[in-house]
Coordinates of C-alpha atoms and ligand atoms in Angstrom, one line a residue:
X80 CA 0.1 13.9 63.8
X81 CA -1.4 14.4 60.4
X82 CA -1.4 11.8 57.6
X83 CA -1.8 14.5 55.0
X84 CA 0.0 13.7 51.7
X85 CA 1.7 16.0 49.3
X86 CA 0.6 15.1 45.7
X87 CA 2.9 16.3 43.0
X88 CA 1.3 16.7 39.6
X89 CA 3.7 17.5 36.7
X90 CA 3.0 19.5 33.7
X91 CA 2.5 16.4 31.4
X92 CA 0.3 14.6 33.9
X93 CA -2.9 16.6 33.7
X94 CA -5.2 13.7 33.6
X95 CA -8.3 13.0 35.6
X96 CA -7.0 9.4 35.7
X97 CA -3.6 10.4 37.1
X98 CA -2.9 7.6 39.6
X99 CA -1.5 10.1 42.1
X100 CA -4.8 11.9 42.2
X101 CA -6.9 8.8 42.3
X102 CA -7.1 8.5 46.1
X103 CA -6.5 12.1 46.9
X104 CA -8.7 13.3 49.8
X105 CA -9.9 16.9 49.3
X106 CA -9.5 18.8 52.6
X107 CA -6.7 16.6 53.8
X108 CA -4.1 16.2 51.0
X109 CA -2.4 19.0 49.2
X110 CA -1.9 19.0 45.5
X111 CA 1.3 20.8 44.3
X112 CA 1.9 22.0 40.9
X113 CA 4.8 24.3 39.8
X114 CA 6.0 26.2 36.8
X115 CA 9.7 25.9 37.2
X116 CA 12.8 27.1 35.6
X117 CA 14.6 23.8 35.1
X118 CA 11.9 22.2 33.2
X119 CA 11.4 25.2 31.1
X120 CA 15.1 25.6 30.1
X121 CA 16.7 22.1 29.9
X122 CA 16.3 22.4 26.1
X123 CA 15.3 25.5 24.1
X124 CA 11.6 24.5 24.1
X125 CA 9.4 25.9 21.4
X126 CA 7.3 28.7 23.0
X127 CA 4.2 26.8 22.0
X128 CA 5.1 23.9 24.1
X129 CA 5.8 26.0 27.2
X130 CA 2.6 28.0 26.7
X131 CA 0.5 24.8 26.2
X132 CA 1.9 23.3 29.3
X133 CA 1.6 26.3 31.6
X134 CA -1.9 27.2 30.2
X135 CA -3.1 23.6 30.5
X136 CA -1.6 23.3 34.1
X137 CA -3.4 26.6 35.2
X138 CA -6.7 25.3 33.8
X139 CA -6.2 21.9 35.4
X140 CA -5.3 23.7 38.8
X141 CA -8.7 25.4 38.6
X142 CA -10.5 22.2 37.7
X143 CA -9.1 20.5 40.7
X144 CA -9.9 23.4 43.0
X145 CA -13.4 23.3 41.6
X146 CA -13.6 19.6 42.6
X147 CA -12.6 20.7 46.2
X148 CA -8.9 19.9 46.2
X149 CA -6.4 22.2 47.8
X150 CA -3.9 23.1 45.2
X151 CA -0.7 25.0 46.0
X152 CA 0.4 26.4 42.6
X153 CA 3.7 28.1 41.8
X154 CA 3.6 30.5 38.9
X155 CA 6.7 30.9 36.8
X156 CA 7.0 34.5 38.1
X157 CA 7.7 33.2 41.6
X158 CA 11.1 32.1 40.3
X159 CA 11.1 28.5 41.7
X160 CA 14.1 26.8 40.3
X161 CA 13.0 23.1 40.0
X162 CA 10.4 20.6 41.1
X163 CA 12.6 19.5 43.8
X164 CA 12.7 23.0 45.2
X165 CA 9.0 23.3 45.0
X166 CA 8.6 20.1 47.1
X167 CA 11.2 21.5 49.5
X168 CA 9.3 24.7 49.9
X169 CA 6.0 22.8 50.5
X170 CA 7.7 20.6 53.2
X171 CA 8.9 23.7 55.0
X172 CA 5.4 24.9 55.2
X173 CA 3.6 21.9 56.5
X174 CA 4.1 18.2 57.7
X175 CA 3.3 15.6 55.2
X176 CA 3.3 11.8 55.8
X177 CA 4.3 11.0 52.2
X178 CA 4.9 12.5 48.8
X179 CA 2.9 10.9 46.1
X180 CA 3.8 11.2 42.4
X181 CA 2.9 9.4 39.1
X182 CA 6.2 8.2 37.6
X183 CA 7.6 10.9 35.3
X184 CA 8.0 10.3 31.6
X185 CA 11.7 11.2 31.4
X186 CA 14.6 9.2 32.8
X187 CA 16.5 12.2 34.3
X188 CA 13.5 13.3 36.4
X189 CA 12.8 9.5 37.5
X190 CA 16.4 9.2 38.5
X191 CA 16.3 12.5 40.5
X192 CA 13.1 11.4 42.3
X193 CA 14.7 8.1 43.3
X194 CA 16.8 10.3 45.7
X195 CA 14.0 12.2 47.2
X196 CA 13.1 9.8 49.9
X197 CA 16.5 10.1 51.6
X198 CA 16.8 13.8 50.7
X199 CA 13.6 14.7 52.3
X200 CA 13.4 11.9 55.0
X201 CA 9.9 11.3 53.8
X202 CA 8.1 8.3 52.1
X203 CA 8.0 8.9 48.4
X204 CA 5.4 6.7 46.5
X205 CA 6.1 6.8 42.8
X206 CA 3.2 5.2 41.1
X207 CA 3.0 3.4 37.7
X208 CA 1.6 5.7 35.1
X209 CA -1.7 3.9 34.5
X210 CA -2.5 6.2 31.5
X211 CA -0.4 4.0 29.4
X212 CA -2.0 0.9 27.9
X213 CA 1.0 -1.3 28.5
X214 CA 3.0 -1.0 31.7
X215 CA 6.8 -1.0 31.6
X216 CA 6.8 -4.4 33.3
X217 CA 4.3 -5.9 30.7
X218 CA 6.4 -4.5 27.9
X219 CA 9.5 -6.2 29.3
X220 CA 7.7 -9.4 29.7
X221 CA 6.7 -9.2 26.0
X222 CA 10.1 -8.2 24.9
X223 CA 11.8 -10.9 26.8
X224 CA 10.2 -13.5 24.5
X225 CA 11.7 -12.0 21.3
X226 CA 15.1 -11.7 19.7
X227 CA 14.1 -8.6 17.7
X228 CA 11.5 -6.3 18.9
X229 CA 9.1 -5.7 15.9
X230 CA 6.3 -3.3 16.5
X231 CA 3.8 -5.4 14.5
X232 CA 3.7 -8.3 16.9
X233 CA 3.4 -6.1 19.9
X234 CA 0.5 -4.2 18.2
X235 CA -1.4 -7.4 17.4
X236 CA -1.2 -8.3 21.0
X237 CA -2.5 -4.9 22.1
X238 CA -5.4 -5.2 19.6
X239 CA -6.3 -8.5 21.2
X240 CA -5.8 -7.3 24.7
X241 CA -8.1 -4.4 24.3
X242 CA -10.5 -5.9 21.8
X243 CA -10.0 -3.1 19.4
X244 CA -11.0 -3.7 15.7
X245 CA -11.5 -7.4 16.6
X246 CA -14.2 -9.9 15.5
X247 CA -16.0 -12.0 18.1
X248 CA -13.7 -15.0 17.2
X249 CA -10.6 -12.9 17.9
X250 CA -9.7 -12.3 14.3
X251 CA -9.0 -8.8 13.0
X252 CA -11.8 -6.8 11.5
X253 CA -11.7 -7.1 7.7
X254 CA -9.4 -10.1 7.9
X255 CA -6.1 -8.3 8.1
X256 CA -4.1 -6.8 11.0
X257 CA -2.5 -4.0 9.0
X258 CA -3.7 -1.9 6.1
X259 CA -0.5 0.1 5.5
X260 CA -0.2 -0.8 1.9
X261 CA -3.3 1.2 1.2
X262 CA -2.1 4.2 3.2
X263 CA 0.7 5.5 1.1
X264 CA -0.6 7.8 -1.5
X265 CA 1.4 10.8 -2.6
X266 CA -0.1 14.3 -2.7
X267 CA -1.2 16.0 -5.9
X268 CA -4.0 18.2 -4.5
X269 CA -6.5 15.4 -5.0
X270 CA -9.0 16.7 -2.4
X271 CA -9.5 19.9 -0.4
X272 CA -7.8 20.0 3.1
X273 CA -10.4 21.2 5.6
X274 CA -9.5 24.4 7.5
X275 CA -8.8 23.8 11.3
X276 CA -11.2 25.6 13.6
X277 CA -9.6 28.4 15.6
X278 CA -9.8 28.1 19.4
X279 CA -11.0 31.0 21.5
X280 CA -8.4 31.9 24.2
X281 CA -9.6 32.9 27.7
X282 CA -7.8 35.4 30.0
X283 CA -5.7 32.5 31.6
X284 CA -4.2 31.5 28.3
X285 CA -3.8 35.1 27.1
X286 CA -1.7 35.7 30.4
X287 CA 0.4 32.7 29.8
X288 CA 1.1 33.7 26.3
X289 CA 2.2 37.2 27.3
X290 CA 4.4 35.6 30.1
X291 CA 6.0 33.1 27.7
X292 CA 6.7 35.8 25.0
X293 CA 8.4 38.0 27.6
X294 CA 10.3 35.3 29.6
X295 CA 11.6 33.2 26.5
X296 CA 12.6 35.8 23.9
X297 CA 15.3 33.6 22.3
X298 CA 13.1 30.5 21.9
X299 CA 11.5 29.5 18.7
X300 CA 7.7 29.7 18.2
X301 CA 5.4 32.4 17.0
X302 CA 2.7 32.7 19.7
X303 CA 0.4 34.8 17.5
X304 CA -0.5 31.6 15.9
X305 CA -1.1 29.7 19.2
X306 CA -4.1 27.5 18.6
X307 CA -3.8 24.5 21.0
X308 CA -6.4 23.1 23.3
X309 CA -5.6 23.7 27.0
X310 CA -8.5 21.9 28.7
X311 CA -10.0 18.4 28.5
X312 CA -13.1 19.7 26.8
X313 CA -11.3 21.6 24.2
X314 CA -9.0 18.7 23.4
X315 CA -12.0 16.5 23.0
X316 CA -13.5 19.0 20.6
X317 CA -10.4 18.7 18.5
X318 CA -10.6 14.9 18.5
X319 CA -14.3 15.2 17.5
X320 CA -13.4 17.6 14.7
X321 CA -10.7 15.2 13.4
X322 CA -13.2 12.3 13.4
X323 CA -15.7 14.4 11.4
X324 CA -13.3 16.2 9.0
X325 CA -9.9 14.4 8.9
X326 CA -10.2 10.8 9.6
X327 CA -11.8 9.7 6.3
X328 CA -8.6 10.9 4.3
X329 CA -6.1 10.2 7.1
X330 CA -5.1 6.8 5.9
X331 CA -4.8 7.6 2.3
X332 CA -2.7 10.6 2.8
X333 CA -0.9 9.5 6.0
X334 CA 2.5 9.5 4.2
X335 CA 1.9 12.5 1.9
X336 CA 3.7 15.9 1.9
X337 CA 1.8 19.0 0.9
X338 CA 2.9 22.5 0.0
X339 CA -0.6 23.8 1.1
X340 CA -0.9 22.5 4.6
X341 CA 1.2 21.9 7.7
X342 CA -1.1 19.2 9.0
X343 CA -3.2 17.9 6.1
X344 CA -5.4 15.2 7.6
X345 CA -3.5 14.5 10.6
X346 CA -5.2 14.5 13.9
X347 CA -3.0 16.9 16.1
X348 CA -3.8 15.0 19.2
X349 CA -0.3 13.7 20.2
X350 CA 0.2 16.8 22.4
X351 CA -3.1 16.2 24.3
X352 CA -2.6 12.5 24.8
X353 CA 1.0 13.1 26.0
X354 CA 0.0 15.7 28.6
X355 CA -3.2 13.9 29.8
X356 CA -5.9 15.9 28.2
X357 CA -7.0 12.9 26.2
X358 CA -6.9 9.2 27.1
X359 CA -5.3 6.9 24.5
X360 CA -7.8 4.1 24.8
X361 CA -10.8 6.4 24.5
X362 CA -9.2 8.0 21.5
X363 CA -8.8 4.6 19.8
X364 CA -12.4 3.6 20.7
X365 CA -13.8 6.8 19.3
X366 CA -12.0 6.2 16.0
X367 CA -13.2 2.6 15.9
X368 CA -16.7 3.8 16.5
X369 CA -16.3 6.3 13.6
X370 CA -15.6 3.3 11.4
X371 CA -18.6 1.3 12.7
X372 CA -20.7 4.5 11.9
X373 CA -19.5 4.4 8.4
X374 CA -17.6 7.7 8.6
X375 CA -14.3 6.3 7.3
X376 CA -12.8 3.2 5.7
X377 CA -11.3 0.4 7.8
X378 CA -7.8 1.2 6.4
X379 CA -8.0 4.8 7.9
X380 CA -9.3 3.7 11.3
X381 CA -6.8 0.9 11.5
X382 CA -4.0 3.1 10.3
X383 CA -4.7 5.6 13.1
X384 CA -5.3 3.0 15.8
X385 CA -1.9 1.4 14.9
X386 CA -0.2 4.6 15.7
X387 CA -1.7 5.1 19.1
X388 CA -2.3 1.5 20.4
X389 CA 0.8 0.2 18.6
X390 CA 3.6 2.7 18.0
X391 CA 3.1 5.1 20.9
X392 CA 3.0 2.2 23.4
X393 CA 5.8 0.3 21.8
X394 CA 8.0 3.4 21.7
X395 CA 7.5 4.1 25.4
X396 CA 8.4 0.4 26.1
X397 CA 11.6 0.7 24.2
X398 CA 12.6 3.9 26.0
X399 CA 12.3 2.5 29.5
X400 CA 13.8 -1.0 28.5
X401 CA 16.9 0.6 27.1
X402 CA 17.6 3.7 29.0
X403 CA 19.9 5.1 30.1
X404 CA 22.4 3.5 27.6
X405 CA 20.0 4.1 24.7
X406 CA 20.6 7.9 24.7
X407 CA 24.2 7.4 23.9
X408 CA 24.0 5.1 21.0
X409 CA 25.5 6.3 17.7
X410 CA 25.6 3.3 15.4
X411 CA 26.9 5.3 12.3
X412 CA 29.2 7.5 14.4
X413 CA 27.3 10.6 13.2
X414 CA 29.0 13.7 14.6
X415 CA 28.6 16.6 12.1
X416 CA 27.4 19.7 14.0
X417 CA 23.7 20.6 13.5
X418 CA 23.7 23.5 10.9
X419 CA 22.5 26.8 12.3
X420 CA 19.6 26.9 9.8
X421 CA 17.9 24.2 11.6
X422 CA 16.9 27.1 14.0
X423 CA 15.7 29.3 11.1
X424 CA 14.5 27.0 8.3
X425 CA 16.6 29.0 5.8
X426 CA 17.6 26.5 3.2
X427 CA 16.8 26.3 -0.5
X428 CA 15.6 22.7 -0.1
X429 CA 11.8 23.5 -0.3
X430 CA 10.6 20.4 1.6
X431 CA 13.1 20.9 4.3
X432 CA 12.6 24.6 4.7
X433 CA 8.9 24.2 4.9
X434 CA 9.0 21.4 7.4
X435 CA 11.6 23.3 9.6
X436 CA 9.8 26.7 9.3
X437 CA 6.4 25.3 10.3
X438 CA 8.0 23.3 13.1
X439 CA 9.6 26.3 14.5
X440 CA 6.7 28.6 14.1
X441 CA 3.9 26.3 15.2
X442 CA 5.6 23.5 17.1
X443 CA 4.1 20.9 14.8
X444 CA 5.3 18.8 11.9
X445 CA 3.6 15.6 10.9
X446 CA 5.1 12.2 10.9
X447 CA 6.5 12.1 7.3
X448 CA 8.0 15.7 7.7
X449 CA 9.7 14.5 10.9
X450 CA 10.9 11.1 9.6
X451 CA 11.5 11.4 5.8
X452 CA 12.3 15.1 5.4
X453 CA 14.1 16.3 8.5
X454 CA 15.1 13.0 10.0
X455 CA 16.1 11.6 6.7
X456 CA 18.3 14.6 5.9
X457 CA 20.0 14.4 9.3
X458 CA 20.7 10.7 8.8
X459 CA 22.1 11.2 5.2
X460 CA 24.3 14.2 6.2
X461 CA 25.5 12.4 9.4
X462 CA 24.4 15.1 11.8
X463 CA 25.4 14.6 15.4
X464 CA 22.9 12.2 17.0
X465 CA 22.8 13.9 20.4
X466 CA 22.3 17.4 18.8
X467 CA 19.5 16.2 16.5
X468 CA 17.8 14.5 19.5
X469 CA 18.0 17.7 21.5
X470 CA 16.6 19.7 18.6
X471 CA 13.6 17.4 18.3
X472 CA 13.0 17.5 22.1
X473 CA 13.0 21.3 21.9
X474 CA 11.0 22.2 18.9
X475 CA 7.7 20.0 18.9
X476 CA 4.8 20.8 21.4
X477 CA 4.3 17.0 21.9
X478 CA 8.0 16.2 22.7
X479 CA 8.9 14.4 25.8
X480 CA 12.0 12.2 25.9
X481 CA 10.2 8.9 26.3
X482 CA 8.5 9.3 22.9
X483 CA 11.0 11.7 21.2
X484 CA 14.2 9.7 21.8
X485 CA 13.2 6.3 20.3
X486 CA 11.6 8.0 17.4
X487 CA 14.5 10.2 16.6
X488 CA 17.5 8.1 17.7
X489 CA 16.0 4.8 16.8
X490 CA 13.6 5.4 14.0
X491 CA 14.9 8.4 12.1
X492 CA 18.6 8.1 12.7
X493 CA 19.0 4.3 13.1
X494 CA 21.5 5.2 15.7
X495 CA 20.5 2.1 17.8
X496 CA 21.7 -0.1 15.0
X497 CA 18.3 -1.5 14.3
X498 CA 16.8 -2.3 17.8
X499 CA 13.6 -0.9 16.6
X500 CA 13.6 -0.6 12.8
X501 CA 14.5 -3.3 10.5
X502 CA 16.3 -1.0 8.1
X503 CA 17.3 2.7 8.1
X504 CA 14.6 5.1 6.8
X505 CA 17.0 6.5 4.2
X506 CA 15.6 7.9 0.9
X507 CA 16.7 10.0 -1.9
X508 CA 14.8 13.0 -3.4
X509 CA 12.7 10.7 -5.6
X510 CA 10.8 9.6 -2.5
X511 CA 10.0 13.1 -1.5
X512 CA 8.9 13.9 -5.0
X513 CA 6.6 10.8 -5.2
X514 CA 5.0 11.7 -1.8
X515 CA 4.3 15.3 -2.4
X516 CA 4.4 18.5 -4.4
X517 CA 7.3 20.4 -2.8
X518 CA 9.6 19.7 -5.7
X519 CA 7.6 21.6 -8.2
X520 CA 8.4 24.8 -6.2
X521 CA 12.0 23.9 -5.4
X522 CA 15.3 25.2 -7.1
X523 CA 16.7 21.7 -6.9
X524 CA 15.6 18.8 -9.1
X525 CA 15.0 15.3 -7.7
X526 CA 15.9 14.0 -11.3
X527 CA 19.4 15.4 -11.1
X528 CA 22.1 13.5 -9.2
X529 CA 25.0 15.9 -9.5
X530 CA 25.9 19.5 -10.7
X531 CA 24.1 22.8 -10.1
X532 CA 20.4 22.2 -9.3
X533 CA 20.7 18.6 -8.2
X534 CA 18.6 17.7 -5.3
X535 CA 21.0 17.4 -2.3
X536 CA 19.1 14.4 -0.9
X537 CA 20.3 12.3 -4.0
X538 CA 24.0 12.4 -3.8
X539 CA 23.8 12.3 0.1
X540 CA 21.8 9.2 -0.2
X541 CA 24.5 7.3 -2.1
X542 CA 27.2 8.7 0.1
X543 CA 25.3 7.3 3.1
X544 CA 25.0 4.0 1.3
X545 CA 28.7 4.0 0.3
X546 CA 30.0 5.0 3.8
X547 CA 28.0 2.3 5.6
X548 CA 28.3 -0.4 3.1
X549 CA 29.8 -2.8 5.4
X550 CA 27.5 -2.0 8.4
X551 CA 24.4 -2.5 6.0
X552 CA 25.7 -5.6 4.3
X553 CA 24.1 -8.0 6.7
X554 CA 20.7 -6.4 6.3
X555 CA 18.6 -8.4 3.9
X556 CA 16.2 -5.6 3.3
X557 CA 19.0 -3.4 2.0
X558 CA 20.4 -6.0 -0.5
X559 CA 18.8 -4.5 -3.6
X560 CA 20.1 -1.0 -2.9
X561 CA 23.5 -2.1 -2.0
X562 CA 23.8 -4.1 -5.2
X563 CA 22.6 -1.1 -7.2
X564 CA 25.4 0.9 -5.8
X565 CA 28.0 -1.8 -6.2
X566 CA 27.0 -2.2 -9.9
X567 CA 27.7 1.4 -10.8
X568 CA 30.7 2.4 -12.7
X569 CA 33.6 3.6 -10.6
X570 CA 33.7 7.0 -12.3
X571 CA 30.0 7.5 -11.7
X572 CA 30.5 6.6 -8.0
X573 CA 33.5 9.0 -7.7
X574 CA 31.5 11.9 -9.3
X575 CA 28.5 11.3 -6.9
X576 CA 30.6 11.0 -3.8
X577 CA 32.6 14.1 -4.8
X578 CA 29.4 16.0 -5.4
X579 CA 28.1 14.8 -2.1
X580 CA 31.1 16.3 -0.3
X581 CA 30.5 19.5 -2.1
X582 CA 26.9 19.5 -1.0
X583 CA 27.9 18.9 2.6
X584 CA 30.4 21.7 2.5
X585 CA 28.1 24.2 0.9
X586 CA 24.7 23.2 2.1
X587 CA 25.4 21.8 5.6
X588 CA 28.7 23.6 6.3
X589 CA 31.7 21.8 7.5
X590 CA 32.6 18.8 5.3
X591 CA 34.2 16.8 8.1
Ligands
FAD102 P1 -1.3 11.6 13.6 O1 -0.4 11.3 12.4 O2 -2.6 12.1 13.5 O3 -1.2 10.2 14.4 C1 -2.1 9.8 15.5 C2 -1.4 9.6 16.8 O4 -0.6 8.5 16.8 C3 -0.5 10.8 17.3 O5 -1.2 11.8 17.8 C4 0.3 10.0 18.3 O6 -0.3 10.0 19.5 C5 0.4 8.6 17.8 N1 1.7 8.4 17.0 C6 1.9 8.3 15.7 N2 3.1 7.9 15.4 C7 3.7 7.8 16.5 C8 5.1 7.4 16.9 N3 5.9 7.0 16.0 N4 5.4 7.4 18.2 C9 4.5 7.7 19.2 N5 3.2 8.1 18.9 C10 2.9 8.0 17.6 N6 5.4 11.9 18.7 C11 5.3 12.6 20.0 O7 4.2 12.4 20.5 N7 6.2 13.2 20.4 C12 7.5 13.4 19.9 O8 8.3 14.1 20.5 C13 7.7 12.8 18.6 N8 8.9 12.9 18.0 C14 9.1 12.3 16.8 C15 10.4 12.4 16.2 C16 10.6 11.8 15.0 C17 11.9 11.9 14.4 C18 9.6 11.0 14.4 C19 9.8 10.3 13.1 C20 8.3 10.9 15.0 C21 8.1 11.6 16.2 N9 6.8 11.5 16.8 C22 6.6 12.1 18.1 C23 5.8 10.6 16.3 C24 4.7 11.3 15.3 O9 5.5 11.9 14.3 C25 3.9 12.3 16.1 O10 3.2 11.6 17.1 C26 2.8 12.8 15.2 O11 3.4 13.4 14.1 C27 1.9 13.8 15.9 O12 1.0 14.4 15.1 P2 -0.5 14.0 15.0 O13 -1.0 14.0 16.4 O14 -1.2 14.8 14.0 O15 -0.3 12.5 14.6
DLZ103 C1 7.9 20.5 29.5 C2 7.6 21.1 30.8 C3 7.8 22.5 31.0 C4 8.2 23.4 29.8 N1 7.5 23.0 32.2 C5 7.2 22.4 33.3 C6 6.9 22.9 34.5 O1 7.2 24.1 34.7 N2 6.4 22.2 35.5 C7 6.2 20.9 35.3 O2 5.8 20.2 36.2 N3 6.4 20.2 34.1 C8 6.9 20.9 33.1 N4 7.1 20.4 31.8 C9 6.9 19.0 31.8 C10 8.1 18.2 32.4 O3 9.2 18.5 31.7 C11 7.8 16.7 32.3 O4 6.9 16.3 33.3 C12 9.0 15.9 32.4 O5 9.8 16.1 31.3 C13 8.7 14.4 32.6 O6 8.0 13.9 31.4

């Protein structure tokens, strides 16, 4: 009787620290990896995302084989329907004493795997994902102690726990925990944006690109622009490049919007951390070291580290604490169908068109595009929460439900009623004008509220305030805005609301 184990490695678990691989015994255990239909089609994934995952999986397979592991790998062309079917096929080939898996990042798969033990009549060990810096249990323990779960307090705890940007006496470096106030500059072409280095594609990646182009003809994504790292070494080179070229300006322009660049000074590392090509603590430590070496200001390093050590871990904690109910929340009862142009980017709103087009073509949008351009529009227009979330899950290369859902449903759409954010991230065209230079190229004017040429964000913003006045009334942080609206003359309000309905009818389609 053999005690060989079947170790299943998923497409976003390509880490050398994957707990399922930690005790794997080359020559005894078998690692299984599978490109499967179910994972590839459960939303209309961007082709960049599928290509990134398949190419990184194939490179990881070779890496494991190089380290002596037996890896049974199923190519997409073999037509395996699901991960469950891949396991079933393996169990038909050999006897295994147990199936070992690192817990998956999405609830639907976690729920399915909970059935595997009885389904396969085999032990199934689902291990904690040790690649996160706060386990689900630890997050829940922290959350149990608070009435409202604010990221800032969680983040301070993580800084202390991991000794990041901390003085010897336990106080934060520089005397402050958070330098966000210094990180909000708008974009007026103040400095040159460095060109991103191109990555050389090997035969494995070229094969995958050809496969994805052929197998997913109706999906978004232009693979002639594919420029993502597919190995640990390449991902590390991308991070090194960011620390050299982007980090110094990252903080200052973190909230900026630029006509000239899809990524500005952002790091483009979320996709690598999320699939295991980079480790989050090492990423934070490298950025901290860059500050110690004098390569950036403290505000830039702190601003970056807060996103990874704070937001990323906090978001994951929120997901697992509140799923599965969280997915069905719809605080503002937003149900307007997603306009078809979300899949083409064909709208005259310049900021929105640019954010959508680069998202669809490259699989990437930076945070302010996701939150204040696309998400803000979806919030103001009352777009259907579930449809918007599915869209976000499909179009970004870094999208996995554990991170996409709280960011979209909670942060951008406030559909959880404020479980995460203390107020909705709703803003008019003036915010977009302040943060960037799209408005100079746009046919709409942020200075106009109604009439031809008025920026649609303006009237939609006040319509949103008017519609949800009662729901927002108890929120102290909204008081000023609500009073501004209430103080307006009735005729003024009527004209704005009338125009907003026209905008919804003409720009969004369907003025329900
Ligand atoms: P940078 O701006 O350089 O930030 C550095 C790193 O911080 C990122 O790589 C990421 O690992 C982390 N980070 C920053 N903000 C967040 C956040 N809010 N939540 C989690 N991690 C964060 N991020 C995803 O990884 N996957 C998603 O599917 C995703 N969907 C989003 C949807 C919406 C509506 C919004 C508002 C945000 C979403 N984010 C998501 C968070 C954030 O926008 C991306 O992580 C970031 O834009 C990735 O680009 P970057 O690597 O250049 O990030
Ligand atoms: C996103 C994705 C895709 C497109 N394809 C696969 C695949 O073929 N095989 C696989 O193991 N994983 C894939 N993934 C990642 C999974 O969807 C991911 O592991 C789950 O969503 C859990 O986070």
